[in-house]
PDB file of C-alpha atoms in Angstrom:
ATOM      1  CA  MET A   1       0.080   0.125   0.131  1.00 52.00           C
ATOM      2  CA  ALA A   2       1.408   3.364  -0.541  1.00 62.00           C
ATOM      3  CA  GLY A   3       2.587   5.470   2.102  1.00 65.00           C
ATOM      4  CA  ALA A   4       1.126   8.565   3.927  1.00 64.00           C
ATOM      5  CA  THR A   5      -0.616  11.617   1.812  1.00 70.00           C
ATOM      6  CA  TYR A   6       0.636  15.240   3.496  1.00 78.00           C
ATOM      7  CA  VAL A   7      -1.989  17.500   3.429  1.00 86.00           C
ATOM      8  CA  LEU A   8      -1.889  19.361   7.120  1.00 95.00           C
ATOM      9  CA  ASP A   9       0.776  18.966   9.381  1.00 96.00           C
ATOM     10  CA  LYS A  10       1.160  21.303  12.343  1.00 97.00           C
ATOM     11  CA  THR A  11       3.298  21.343  15.268  1.00 98.00           C
ATOM     12  CA  TYR A  12       2.099  21.155  18.805  1.00 98.00           C
ATOM     13  CA  LYS A  13       3.957  21.410  22.250  1.00 98.00           C
ATOM     14  CA  VAL A  14       3.110  17.681  24.253  1.00 98.00           C
ATOM     15  CA  THR A  15       2.018  18.357  28.013  1.00 98.00           C
ATOM     16  CA  ASN A  16       2.339  14.505  28.845  1.00 97.00           C
ATOM     17  CA  VAL A  17       5.029  13.857  31.328  1.00 97.00           C
ATOM     18  CA  GLY A  18       6.507  11.075  29.245  1.00 96.00           C
ATOM     19  CA  GLY A  19       5.454  12.626  25.907  1.00 97.00           C
ATOM     20  CA  VAL A  20       3.595  10.725  22.903  1.00 98.00           C
ATOM     21  CA  SER A  21       4.782   8.038  20.618  1.00 98.00           C
ATOM     22  CA  GLN A  22       4.178   7.980  17.086  1.00 98.00           C
ATOM     23  CA  TYR A  23       0.957   7.414  15.442  1.00 99.00           C
ATOM     24  CA  ARG A  24      -1.314   8.385  18.276  1.00 99.00           C
ATOM     25  CA  ALA A  25      -4.140  10.226  18.292  1.00 99.00           C
ATOM     26  CA  VAL A  26      -3.789  13.253  20.354  1.00 99.00           C
ATOM     27  CA  VAL A  27      -6.064  16.036  21.840  1.00 98.00           C
ATOM     28  CA  PRO A  28      -6.152  19.740  22.674  1.00 98.00           C
ATOM     29  CA  ALA A  29      -4.487  20.355  26.213  1.00 98.00           C
ATOM     30  CA  THR A  30      -4.859  23.321  28.593  1.00 97.00           C
ATOM     31  CA  ASN A  31      -3.524  26.263  26.400  1.00 98.00           C
ATOM     32  CA  ASP A  32      -3.372  27.126  22.980  1.00 98.00           C
ATOM     33  CA  GLY A  33      -0.493  25.222  21.009  1.00 98.00           C
ATOM     34  CA  GLU A  34      -0.462  22.433  23.075  1.00 98.00           C
ATOM     35  CA  CYS A  35      -1.445  18.866  22.694  1.00 98.00           C
ATOM     36  CA  GLN A  36      -1.761  16.003  25.079  1.00 98.00           C
ATOM     37  CA  LEU A  37      -2.707  12.143  24.739  1.00 98.00           C
ATOM     38  CA  PRO A  38      -6.626  11.293  25.611  1.00 98.00           C
ATOM     39  CA  THR A  39      -7.955  10.517  28.946  1.00 98.00           C
ATOM     40  CA  GLY A  40     -10.673   8.416  27.108  1.00 96.00           C
ATOM     41  CA  SER A  41     -12.596   7.183  24.074  1.00 97.00           C
ATOM     42  CA  ASN A  42     -14.361   9.499  21.585  1.00 97.00           C
ATOM     43  CA  GLN A  43     -12.769  12.843  22.379  1.00 97.00           C
ATOM     44  CA  LEU A  44     -11.838  15.332  20.007  1.00 97.00           C
ATOM     45  CA  ALA A  45      -8.819  14.863  18.614  1.00 98.00           C
ATOM     46  CA  TRP A  46      -6.342  17.445  17.018  1.00 97.00           C
ATOM     47  CA  GLY A  47      -5.090  14.645  14.736  1.00 98.00           C
ATOM     48  CA  ILE A  48      -2.207  11.923  14.515  1.00 98.00           C
ATOM     49  CA  THR A  49       1.499  12.174  15.543  1.00 98.00           C
ATOM     50  CA  GLN A  50       3.601  11.699  12.551  1.00 98.00           C
ATOM     51  CA  GLU A  51       6.889  11.076  15.421  1.00 98.00           C
ATOM     52  CA  ALA A  52       7.495   9.986  18.546  1.00 98.00           C
ATOM     53  CA  GLN A  53       8.207  13.057  21.033  1.00 98.00           C
ATOM     54  CA  PRO A  54       9.620  11.669  24.589  1.00 98.00           C
ATOM     55  CA  LEU A  55       9.901  14.824  26.364  1.00 98.00           C
ATOM     56  CA  GLN A  56       7.389  16.811  27.854  1.00 98.00           C
ATOM     57  CA  ASN A  57       7.294  20.478  26.805  1.00 98.00           C
ATOM     58  CA  GLU A  58       8.984  19.996  23.086  1.00 98.00           C
ATOM     59  CA  ASN A  59       7.034  19.797  19.951  1.00 98.00           C
ATOM     60  CA  VAL A  60       5.472  16.917  17.991  1.00 98.00           C
ATOM     61  CA  THR A  61       4.205  16.951  14.258  1.00 98.00           C
ATOM     62  CA  VAL A  62       0.533  16.282  14.466  1.00 98.00           C
ATOM     63  CA  ARG A  63      -1.071  15.276  10.927  1.00 97.00           C
ATOM     64  CA  LYS A  64      -4.231  17.335  10.982  1.00 97.00           C
ATOM     65  CA  TYR A  65      -5.766  16.394   7.473  1.00 95.00           C
ATOM     66  CA  GLY A  66      -4.325  13.778   4.764  1.00 95.00           C
ATOM     67  CA  ILE A  67      -3.529   9.895   5.028  1.00 96.00           C
ATOM     68  CA  SER A  68      -1.886   8.901   8.104  1.00 97.00           C
ATOM     69  CA  ARG A  69      -0.937   5.713   9.889  1.00 97.00           C
ATOM     70  CA  ALA A  70      -2.664   5.355  13.313  1.00 98.00           C
ATOM     71  CA  TYR A  71      -2.544   2.774  15.889  1.00 99.00           C
ATOM     72  CA  ALA A  72      -6.012   0.465  16.218  1.00 99.00           C
ATOM     73  CA  ALA A  73      -7.173  -0.418  19.666  1.00 99.00           C
ATOM     74  CA  SER A  74      -9.375  -3.161  18.250  1.00 98.00           C
ATOM     75  CA  ALA A  75     -10.372  -4.530  14.943  1.00 99.00           C
ATOM     76  CA  ILE A  76     -11.147  -2.246  12.177  1.00 99.00           C
ATOM     77  CA  SER A  77     -12.206  -2.596   8.625  1.00 99.00           C
ATOM     78  CA  LYS A  78     -11.415  -0.648   5.703  1.00 98.00           C
ATOM     79  CA  GLY A  79     -13.893   2.074   4.805  1.00 98.00           C
ATOM     80  CA  GLN A  80     -15.226   2.283   8.647  1.00 98.00           C
ATOM     81  CA  TYR A  81     -15.106   6.044  10.288  1.00 98.00           C
ATOM     82  CA  VAL A  82     -12.707   5.868  13.160  1.00 99.00           C
ATOM     83  CA  GLU A  83     -12.656   7.825  16.876  1.00 98.00           C
ATOM     84  CA  VAL A  84     -10.173   7.625  19.736  1.00 99.00           C
ATOM     85  CA  ALA A  85     -10.432   4.597  21.382  1.00 98.00           C
ATOM     86  CA  ASP A  86      -8.796   5.388  24.449  1.00 98.00           C
ATOM     87  CA  ALA A  87      -6.010   7.055  26.688  1.00 98.00           C
ATOM     88  CA  THR A  88      -3.216   5.285  24.456  1.00 98.00           C
ATOM     89  CA  GLY A  89      -4.383   7.302  21.203  1.00 98.00           C
ATOM     90  CA  ALA A  90      -5.374   4.309  19.419  1.00 99.00           C
ATOM     91  CA  LEU A  91      -8.503   4.272  17.527  1.00 99.00           C
ATOM     92  CA  GLN A  92     -11.186   2.508  17.114  1.00 99.00           C
ATOM     93  CA  ALA A  93     -14.541   2.122  14.859  1.00 98.00           C
ATOM     94  CA  SER A  94     -17.520   4.320  15.182  1.00 97.00           C
ATOM     95  CA  ASN A  95     -20.414   2.640  16.113  1.00 94.00           C
ATOM     96  CA  LEU A  96     -22.762   4.743  13.938  1.00 92.00           C
ATOM     97  CA  THR A  97     -25.480   2.152  13.469  1.00 90.00           C
ATOM     98  CA  THR A  98     -26.941   1.292  16.976  1.00 88.00           C
ATOM     99  CA  VAL A  99     -29.805   3.878  17.942  1.00 85.00           C
ATOM    100  CA  PRO A 100     -28.770   4.831  21.167  1.00 87.00           C
ATOM    101  CA  ALA A 101     -31.236   5.733  24.278  1.00 88.00           C
ATOM    102  CA  SER A 102     -30.579   9.296  23.571  1.00 89.00           C
ATOM    103  CA  ALA A 103     -28.735  11.253  21.162  1.00 89.00           C
ATOM    104  CA  THR A 104     -24.734  10.346  20.930  1.00 91.00           C
ATOM    105  CA  LEU A 105     -21.955  12.487  19.596  1.00 93.00           C
ATOM    106  CA  HIS A 106     -19.305  10.475  18.278  1.00 95.00           C
ATOM    107  CA  ASN A 107     -15.880  12.793  17.254  1.00 97.00           C
ATOM    108  CA  VAL A 108     -15.075  11.089  14.232  1.00 98.00           C
ATOM    109  CA  ILE A 109     -11.501  11.729  13.236  1.00 98.00           C
ATOM    110  CA  GLY A 110     -11.589   9.697   9.718  1.00 98.00           C
ATOM    111  CA  ILE A 111     -11.942   6.773   7.784  1.00 98.00           C
ATOM    112  CA  ALA A 112     -10.450   3.617   7.501  1.00 98.00           C
ATOM    113  CA  GLU A 113      -8.370   3.453   4.288  1.00 97.00           C
ATOM    114  CA  SER A 114      -6.950  -0.265   5.355  1.00 98.00           C
ATOM    115  CA  SER A 115      -8.139  -2.879   7.817  1.00 99.00           C
ATOM    116  CA  ALA A 116      -6.275  -3.913  11.053  1.00 99.00           C
ATOM    117  CA  ASN A 117      -6.508  -5.718  14.435  1.00 99.00           C
ATOM    118  CA  ALA A 118      -5.953  -4.710  17.566  1.00 99.00           C
ATOM    119  CA  GLY A 119      -2.329  -3.414  18.162  1.00 98.00           C
ATOM    120  CA  GLU A 120      -1.574  -3.293  14.479  1.00 99.00           C
ATOM    121  CA  VAL A 121      -1.181  -0.137  12.206  1.00 98.00           C
ATOM    122  CA  LEU A 122      -3.479   1.059   9.922  1.00 98.00           C
ATOM    123  CA  PHE A 123      -3.858   3.895   7.219  1.00 98.00           C
ATOM    124  CA  VAL A 124      -6.410   6.674   8.160  1.00 98.00           C
ATOM    125  CA  PHE A 125      -7.840   9.264   5.847  1.00 97.00           C
ATOM    126  CA  LEU A 126      -7.989  12.224   8.070  1.00 97.00           C
ATOM    127  CA  SER A 127     -10.936  14.242   7.617  1.00 94.00           C
ATOM    128  CA  PRO A 128     -12.704  14.946  11.053  1.00 92.00           C
ATOM    129  CA  GLY A 129     -16.063  15.753  11.694  1.00 91.00           C
ATOM    130  CA  PRO A 130     -18.665  15.307  14.659  1.00 92.00           C
ATOM    131  CA  VAL A 131     -21.648  12.693  13.874  1.00 92.00           C
ATOM    132  CA  VAL A 132     -24.690  12.517  16.076  1.00 91.00           C
ATOM    133  CA  VAL A 133     -26.317   9.583  15.965  1.00 89.00           C
ATOM    134  CA  PRO A 134     -30.126  10.476  16.878  1.00 87.00           C
ATOM    135  CA  VAL A 135     -32.639   8.083  18.923  1.00 83.00           C
ATOM    136  CA  SER A 136     -35.684   6.534  16.933  1.00 72.00           C
TER     137      SER A 136
END
């Protein structure tokens, strides 16, 4: 499969004490220009890190739009919408077909361009956008 496609990368300061690893989703931190690993699932993500940055308060390149590699937290099939899965910054397939008890917001980060199992790297077309699954 062809590699990444560079459309929009941006540099952010990492606020996590242990830094971040490569190909992980990061979310907004306290101040402008900062990012951190998510604290849980389905958070709004700035994008996917393109390099590892092991040091706190140093910069990391984040892919905001385009095609990026990313880690899967669970099985993902190509064509599925994906969102943040957990505090490691791995991704999961968004469940947009189950009708919830109340309207549910999914912070979709993109569409899987390849399939992967838990712990594997996949390609994702980063095209962030919220999706609300309404009640019936």
